[in-house]
């Protein structure tokens, strides 16, 4: 079984954010989302980052899977 080449490290790299595992965990803990806030509407994204996230979700490929994972983790705060 082939594993996806896309992961949260790659996603964070593409967003221009620190992409080490601890940096990703720290980001998620520092930016929890409440149930009513959509990932792409979060106020901590730049307009460019929000647009990239929208495009990845629309593409419905490997990137969308990682955006979904990030969404779940931000809503859980972990």
mmCIF file of C-alpha atoms in Angstrom:
data_model
loop_
_atom_site.group_PDB
_atom_site.id
_atom_site.type_symbol
_atom_site.label_atom_id
_atom_site.label_comp_id
_atom_site.label_asym_id
_atom_site.label_seq_id
_atom_site.Cartn_x
_atom_site.Cartn_y
_atom_site.Cartn_z
ATOM 1 C CA UNK A 1 0.000 0.000 0.000
ATOM 2 C CA UNK A 2 1.394 3.366 -1.019
ATOM 3 C CA UNK A 3 1.299 6.044 1.667
ATOM 4 C CA UNK A 4 0.377 9.606 0.702
ATOM 5 C CA UNK A 5 3.377 11.848 0.173
ATOM 6 C CA UNK A 6 1.462 14.736 1.663
ATOM 7 C CA UNK A 7 1.515 15.255 5.433
ATOM 8 C CA UNK A 8 1.126 18.072 7.934
ATOM 9 C CA UNK A 9 4.811 18.938 7.595
ATOM 10 C CA UNK A 10 4.338 19.524 3.876
ATOM 11 C CA UNK A 11 1.122 21.434 4.498
ATOM 12 C CA UNK A 12 2.805 23.751 7.003
ATOM 13 C CA UNK A 13 5.757 24.233 4.625
ATOM 14 C CA UNK A 14 3.361 25.273 1.868
ATOM 15 C CA UNK A 15 1.622 27.682 4.239
ATOM 16 C CA UNK A 16 4.977 29.240 5.145
ATOM 17 C CA UNK A 17 4.777 28.098 8.762
ATOM 18 C CA UNK A 18 7.369 26.282 10.896
ATOM 19 C CA UNK A 19 6.934 22.617 10.029
ATOM 20 C CA UNK A 20 8.775 20.659 12.689
ATOM 21 C CA UNK A 21 6.489 18.273 14.569
ATOM 22 C CA UNK A 22 6.779 20.247 17.813
ATOM 23 C CA UNK A 23 6.085 23.522 15.973
ATOM 24 C CA UNK A 24 2.953 22.016 14.413
ATOM 25 C CA UNK A 25 1.760 20.776 17.812
ATOM 26 C CA UNK A 26 2.479 24.190 19.354
ATOM 27 C CA UNK A 27 0.571 25.953 16.556
ATOM 28 C CA UNK A 28 -2.449 23.703 17.024
ATOM 29 C CA UNK A 29 -2.459 24.187 20.799
ATOM 30 C CA UNK A 30 -2.104 27.968 20.403
ATOM 31 C CA UNK A 31 -4.928 28.280 17.850
ATOM 32 C CA UNK A 32 -7.880 26.134 18.977
ATOM 33 C CA UNK A 33 -11.076 26.658 17.007
ATOM 34 C CA UNK A 34 -14.556 26.619 18.469
ATOM 35 C CA UNK A 35 -17.223 24.480 16.846
ATOM 36 C CA UNK A 36 -18.758 27.451 15.014
ATOM 37 C CA UNK A 37 -15.551 28.579 13.283
ATOM 38 C CA UNK A 38 -14.645 27.098 9.921
ATOM 39 C CA UNK A 39 -10.972 26.375 9.371
ATOM 40 C CA UNK A 40 -10.746 28.682 6.366
ATOM 41 C CA UNK A 41 -12.439 31.512 8.300
ATOM 42 C CA UNK A 42 -10.026 31.436 11.246
ATOM 43 C CA UNK A 43 -8.566 34.869 11.934
ATOM 44 C CA UNK A 44 -4.986 33.627 12.237
ATOM 45 C CA UNK A 45 -4.600 32.844 8.506
ATOM 46 C CA UNK A 46 -3.317 35.432 6.089
ATOM 47 C CA UNK A 47 -5.578 35.938 3.052
ATOM 48 C CA UNK A 48 -3.084 33.931 0.980
ATOM 49 C CA UNK A 49 -3.047 31.041 3.454
ATOM 50 C CA UNK A 50 -6.850 30.945 3.613
ATOM 51 C CA UNK A 51 -7.009 30.905 -0.192
ATOM 52 C CA UNK A 52 -4.519 28.034 -0.372
ATOM 53 C CA UNK A 53 -6.562 26.029 2.133
ATOM 54 C CA UNK A 54 -9.743 26.641 0.098
ATOM 55 C CA UNK A 55 -8.032 25.536 -3.107
ATOM 56 C CA UNK A 56 -6.672 22.370 -1.503
ATOM 57 C CA UNK A 57 -10.104 21.462 -0.164
ATOM 58 C CA UNK A 58 -11.705 22.029 -3.569
ATOM 59 C CA UNK A 59 -9.051 19.915 -5.293
ATOM 60 C CA UNK A 60 -10.112 16.969 -3.111
ATOM 61 C CA UNK A 61 -6.707 15.280 -3.345
ATOM 62 C CA UNK A 62 -4.019 14.361 -0.825
ATOM 63 C CA UNK A 63 -3.846 17.985 0.255
ATOM 64 C CA UNK A 64 -7.537 17.929 1.203
ATOM 65 C CA UNK A 65 -6.925 14.955 3.490
ATOM 66 C CA UNK A 66 -4.237 16.886 5.364
ATOM 67 C CA UNK A 67 -6.390 20.028 5.538
ATOM 68 C CA UNK A 68 -9.150 17.871 7.024
ATOM 69 C CA UNK A 69 -6.694 16.461 9.567
ATOM 70 C CA UNK A 70 -5.575 19.970 10.503
ATOM 71 C CA UNK A 71 -9.214 21.033 10.812
ATOM 72 C CA UNK A 72 -9.990 18.174 13.196
ATOM 73 C CA UNK A 73 -6.907 18.837 15.297
ATOM 74 C CA UNK A 74 -7.565 22.587 15.544
ATOM 75 C CA UNK A 75 -11.132 21.940 16.634
ATOM 76 C CA UNK A 76 -9.906 19.447 19.244
ATOM 77 C CA UNK A 77 -7.055 21.755 20.282
ATOM 78 C CA UNK A 78 -4.539 18.879 20.107
#
